[in-house]
């Protein structure tokens, strides 16, 4: 069962279902997002294998995703905190209906709970500020969030995977209707208020100077 707290029903896709993108939401406000709708089932053959359901593949589970953040251990009030999810496509082998099968999970949606009452659903897993795009620290990203007050918060993410099943000797994959969800361990961190100060040297010249990364109080 997909948790009621995650409104996947509002999602649509241009890759899997040929449907125009639908908006995701952040605190009830529509934001640009192209998210997939539940995958349509293949039409079963009278002589082919039974079409699997989410209940049938309950013993197959995707690897637990992970959540990382930038800055690494803290956030700055009024500046974006960047979040990145690690969740990859994966295939598991086993037996289903007495036949050898491969079950393939593909990450499709990410629901971020930023720990301050704000949530966001997106197809983006996020990427680091240091991913070679020349972005400066505290640049807004598709998965970043700007906190408004000093606090100790725990950020979490739930990943929804689509699932497909391949029976041994079968000509193609069977799409499983719905999503399999997995939760990443939460990230607990402190939000600080940064103050501008006049300093004698830049952070490149004096990395331990006031206001440089790792010296926020």
Tab-separated table of C-alpha atoms in Angstrom:
chain	number	residue	atom	x	y	z
A	1	UNK	CA	0.000	0.000	0.000
A	2	UNK	CA	1.204	3.514	-0.806
A	3	UNK	CA	0.961	5.787	2.267
A	4	UNK	CA	-1.984	8.198	2.104
A	5	UNK	CA	0.385	11.029	2.988
A	6	UNK	CA	1.915	10.748	-0.478
A	7	UNK	CA	-0.477	11.903	-3.177
A	8	UNK	CA	0.973	9.956	-6.095
A	9	UNK	CA	-2.456	10.019	-7.799
A	10	UNK	CA	-1.824	13.590	-8.967
A	11	UNK	CA	1.245	12.489	-10.933
A	12	UNK	CA	1.490	11.926	-14.680
A	13	UNK	CA	4.265	11.101	-17.154
A	14	UNK	CA	5.426	11.779	-20.667
A	15	UNK	CA	7.885	8.882	-20.617
A	16	UNK	CA	5.786	5.974	-19.423
A	17	UNK	CA	2.184	6.932	-20.051
A	18	UNK	CA	2.241	9.597	-22.740
A	19	UNK	CA	0.416	12.058	-20.472
A	20	UNK	CA	1.308	15.728	-20.101
A	21	UNK	CA	3.292	16.642	-16.956
A	22	UNK	CA	1.314	17.527	-13.841
A	23	UNK	CA	2.562	19.925	-11.142
A	24	UNK	CA	3.982	18.732	-7.858
A	25	UNK	CA	3.366	20.741	-4.711
A	26	UNK	CA	5.342	22.460	-2.005
A	27	UNK	CA	3.220	23.501	0.971
A	28	UNK	CA	0.115	23.319	-1.214
A	29	UNK	CA	1.562	25.577	-3.950
A	30	UNK	CA	1.987	24.043	-7.447
A	31	UNK	CA	5.598	23.817	-8.612
A	32	UNK	CA	6.907	22.541	-11.992
A	33	UNK	CA	7.214	18.781	-11.987
A	34	UNK	CA	6.768	15.925	-14.453
A	35	UNK	CA	5.841	12.866	-12.437
A	36	UNK	CA	4.686	9.457	-13.632
A	37	UNK	CA	1.169	8.074	-13.320
A	38	UNK	CA	0.618	4.484	-12.240
A	39	UNK	CA	1.893	2.253	-15.029
A	40	UNK	CA	-0.687	0.604	-17.241
A	41	UNK	CA	-0.810	-3.169	-17.045
A	42	UNK	CA	0.030	-5.355	-19.995
A	43	UNK	CA	-2.957	-7.337	-21.260
A	44	UNK	CA	-2.632	-10.869	-19.869
A	45	UNK	CA	-2.591	-13.825	-22.211
A	46	UNK	CA	-4.877	-16.782	-21.575
A	47	UNK	CA	-1.810	-19.035	-21.754
A	48	UNK	CA	0.814	-16.661	-20.329
A	49	UNK	CA	1.883	-16.159	-16.718
A	50	UNK	CA	-0.306	-14.417	-14.186
A	51	UNK	CA	0.165	-10.627	-14.052
A	52	UNK	CA	1.935	-9.818	-10.751
A	53	UNK	CA	0.639	-7.245	-8.271
A	54	UNK	CA	2.350	-5.285	-5.493
A	55	UNK	CA	1.241	-7.944	-3.008
A	56	UNK	CA	2.805	-10.678	-5.127
A	57	UNK	CA	6.233	-9.008	-5.115
A	58	UNK	CA	6.142	-7.995	-1.426
A	59	UNK	CA	9.170	-10.205	-0.687
A	60	UNK	CA	11.258	-8.230	-3.192
A	61	UNK	CA	12.412	-4.899	-1.761
A	62	UNK	CA	14.611	-2.171	-3.267
A	63	UNK	CA	17.761	-1.156	-1.427
A	64	UNK	CA	17.191	1.528	1.211
A	65	UNK	CA	17.936	4.952	-0.336
A	66	UNK	CA	20.229	7.470	1.344
A	67	UNK	CA	19.906	11.214	1.919
A	68	UNK	CA	22.811	13.655	2.039
A	69	UNK	CA	22.860	17.418	2.467
A	70	UNK	CA	24.961	20.512	1.772
A	71	UNK	CA	26.363	22.113	3.860
A	72	UNK	CA	27.319	18.788	5.356
A	73	UNK	CA	26.190	19.138	8.977
A	74	UNK	CA	24.246	22.381	9.330
A	75	UNK	CA	21.918	24.815	7.582
A	76	UNK	CA	21.810	28.608	7.386
A	77	UNK	CA	18.540	30.418	7.987
A	78	UNK	CA	17.485	32.300	4.869
A	79	UNK	CA	19.913	30.416	2.585
A	80	UNK	CA	19.156	27.210	0.595
A	81	UNK	CA	20.092	23.876	2.143
A	82	UNK	CA	20.729	21.342	-0.629
A	83	UNK	CA	19.490	17.735	-0.406
A	84	UNK	CA	20.582	14.796	-2.582
A	85	UNK	CA	19.000	11.334	-2.698
A	86	UNK	CA	20.916	8.230	-3.740
A	87	UNK	CA	18.455	5.707	-5.195
A	88	UNK	CA	19.314	3.698	-8.302
A	89	UNK	CA	17.603	1.277	-10.673
A	90	UNK	CA	18.166	-2.254	-9.405
A	91	UNK	CA	17.229	-5.822	-10.333
A	92	UNK	CA	16.572	-8.699	-7.936
A	93	UNK	CA	16.191	-12.383	-8.814
A	94	UNK	CA	13.993	-14.954	-7.122
A	95	UNK	CA	10.915	-17.090	-7.584
A	96	UNK	CA	7.333	-15.963	-8.218
A	97	UNK	CA	4.355	-18.248	-8.869
A	98	UNK	CA	6.833	-21.128	-8.819
A	99	UNK	CA	8.887	-19.667	-11.688
A	100	UNK	CA	12.292	-17.930	-11.766
A	101	UNK	CA	11.877	-14.169	-12.148
A	102	UNK	CA	13.778	-10.895	-12.188
A	103	UNK	CA	12.122	-7.925	-10.479
A	104	UNK	CA	13.361	-4.510	-11.566
A	105	UNK	CA	12.845	-1.373	-9.450
A	106	UNK	CA	13.236	2.117	-10.922
A	107	UNK	CA	13.093	5.289	-8.758
A	108	UNK	CA	10.305	7.533	-10.050
A	109	UNK	CA	9.252	10.041	-7.370
A	110	UNK	CA	10.834	11.652	-4.333
A	111	UNK	CA	8.840	13.134	-1.462
A	112	UNK	CA	10.947	15.422	0.714
A	113	UNK	CA	9.874	16.249	4.265
A	114	UNK	CA	12.142	19.103	5.299
A	115	UNK	CA	11.310	18.867	8.997
A	116	UNK	CA	9.746	22.310	9.359
A	117	UNK	CA	6.246	21.436	8.143
A	118	UNK	CA	7.127	21.869	4.448
A	119	UNK	CA	7.078	18.947	2.006
A	120	UNK	CA	7.863	18.693	-1.689
A	121	UNK	CA	7.284	15.954	-4.279
A	122	UNK	CA	9.512	15.888	-7.330
A	123	UNK	CA	11.082	13.634	-9.938
A	124	UNK	CA	14.508	15.125	-9.173
A	125	UNK	CA	16.873	13.205	-6.906
A	126	UNK	CA	19.066	16.279	-6.527
A	127	UNK	CA	22.723	16.921	-7.296
A	128	UNK	CA	25.692	18.384	-5.485
A	129	UNK	CA	26.813	21.974	-5.799
A	130	UNK	CA	30.194	20.481	-6.720
A	131	UNK	CA	28.878	18.406	-9.640
A	132	UNK	CA	30.889	20.312	-12.219
A	133	UNK	CA	28.270	22.902	-13.189
A	134	UNK	CA	30.137	25.748	-11.566
A	135	UNK	CA	27.351	26.471	-9.058
A	136	UNK	CA	28.279	28.448	-5.990
A	137	UNK	CA	27.438	27.257	-2.510
A	138	UNK	CA	23.875	28.182	-1.463
A	139	UNK	CA	22.605	28.214	-5.063
A	140	UNK	CA	18.932	27.090	-5.132
A	141	UNK	CA	18.398	23.634	-6.667
A	142	UNK	CA	15.403	21.461	-7.567
A	143	UNK	CA	15.608	19.751	-4.175
A	144	UNK	CA	16.948	22.518	-1.921
A	145	UNK	CA	14.926	24.201	0.803
A	146	UNK	CA	15.267	27.564	2.564
A	147	UNK	CA	14.513	27.488	6.276
A	148	UNK	CA	13.051	30.555	7.982
A	149	UNK	CA	14.039	30.179	11.622
A	150	UNK	CA	16.760	28.786	13.851
A	151	UNK	CA	15.898	25.252	14.973
A	152	UNK	CA	17.004	21.640	15.255
A	153	UNK	CA	15.268	19.759	12.428
A	154	UNK	CA	15.209	16.308	10.836
A	155	UNK	CA	14.878	16.085	7.049
A	156	UNK	CA	13.519	12.900	5.473
A	157	UNK	CA	12.757	11.533	2.004
A	158	UNK	CA	10.488	8.780	0.707
A	159	UNK	CA	11.300	7.259	-2.694
A	160	UNK	CA	8.573	5.667	-4.839
A	161	UNK	CA	9.820	2.973	-7.218
A	162	UNK	CA	8.019	1.540	-10.226
A	163	UNK	CA	8.358	-2.244	-10.536
A	164	UNK	CA	8.575	-4.628	-13.473
A	165	UNK	CA	8.770	-8.423	-13.561
A	166	UNK	CA	10.533	-10.622	-16.111
A	167	UNK	CA	9.718	-14.338	-16.063
A	168	UNK	CA	12.395	-16.758	-17.242
A	169	UNK	CA	11.800	-17.477	-20.914
A	170	UNK	CA	9.341	-14.579	-21.257
A	171	UNK	CA	9.554	-12.226	-24.222
A	172	UNK	CA	9.218	-9.042	-22.182
A	173	UNK	CA	8.672	-7.277	-18.872
A	174	UNK	CA	5.340	-7.154	-17.030
A	175	UNK	CA	4.536	-3.779	-15.435
A	176	UNK	CA	3.319	-3.888	-11.839
A	177	UNK	CA	0.611	-1.336	-11.121
A	178	UNK	CA	1.387	1.149	-8.355
A	179	UNK	CA	4.595	1.964	-6.466
A	180	UNK	CA	6.912	0.325	-3.989
A	181	UNK	CA	8.143	2.900	-1.443
A	182	UNK	CA	11.321	3.062	0.624
A	183	UNK	CA	12.341	5.591	3.268
A	184	UNK	CA	15.859	6.944	3.675
A	185	UNK	CA	17.221	7.435	7.203
A	186	UNK	CA	16.541	10.996	8.351
A	187	UNK	CA	19.135	13.761	8.568
A	188	UNK	CA	19.071	15.660	11.881
A	189	UNK	CA	20.908	18.974	11.921
A	190	UNK	CA	20.998	22.450	13.433
A	191	UNK	CA	19.969	25.618	11.617
A	192	UNK	CA	22.072	28.671	12.413
A	193	UNK	CA	21.693	32.394	11.836
A	194	UNK	CA	24.664	33.787	9.915
A	195	UNK	CA	25.982	37.290	10.618
A	196	UNK	CA	28.012	39.371	8.177
A	197	UNK	CA	31.363	40.528	9.535
A	198	UNK	CA	34.306	42.469	8.172
A	199	UNK	CA	37.399	40.282	7.932
A	200	UNK	CA	40.988	40.864	6.988
A	201	UNK	CA	41.322	37.842	4.644
A	202	UNK	CA	39.122	35.824	2.297
A	203	UNK	CA	38.180	32.219	3.126
A	204	UNK	CA	40.694	31.058	0.502
A	205	UNK	CA	43.416	32.953	2.319
A	206	UNK	CA	42.215	32.028	5.811
A	207	UNK	CA	39.884	28.955	5.740
A	208	UNK	CA	39.422	29.119	9.530
A	209	UNK	CA	38.410	32.758	9.518
A	210	UNK	CA	35.012	34.114	10.675
A	211	UNK	CA	32.137	33.218	8.357
A	212	UNK	CA	34.070	30.539	6.452
A	213	UNK	CA	32.542	27.056	5.975
A	214	UNK	CA	32.883	25.033	9.145
A	215	UNK	CA	33.194	28.087	11.394
A	216	UNK	CA	29.491	28.989	11.724
A	217	UNK	CA	28.306	29.362	15.354
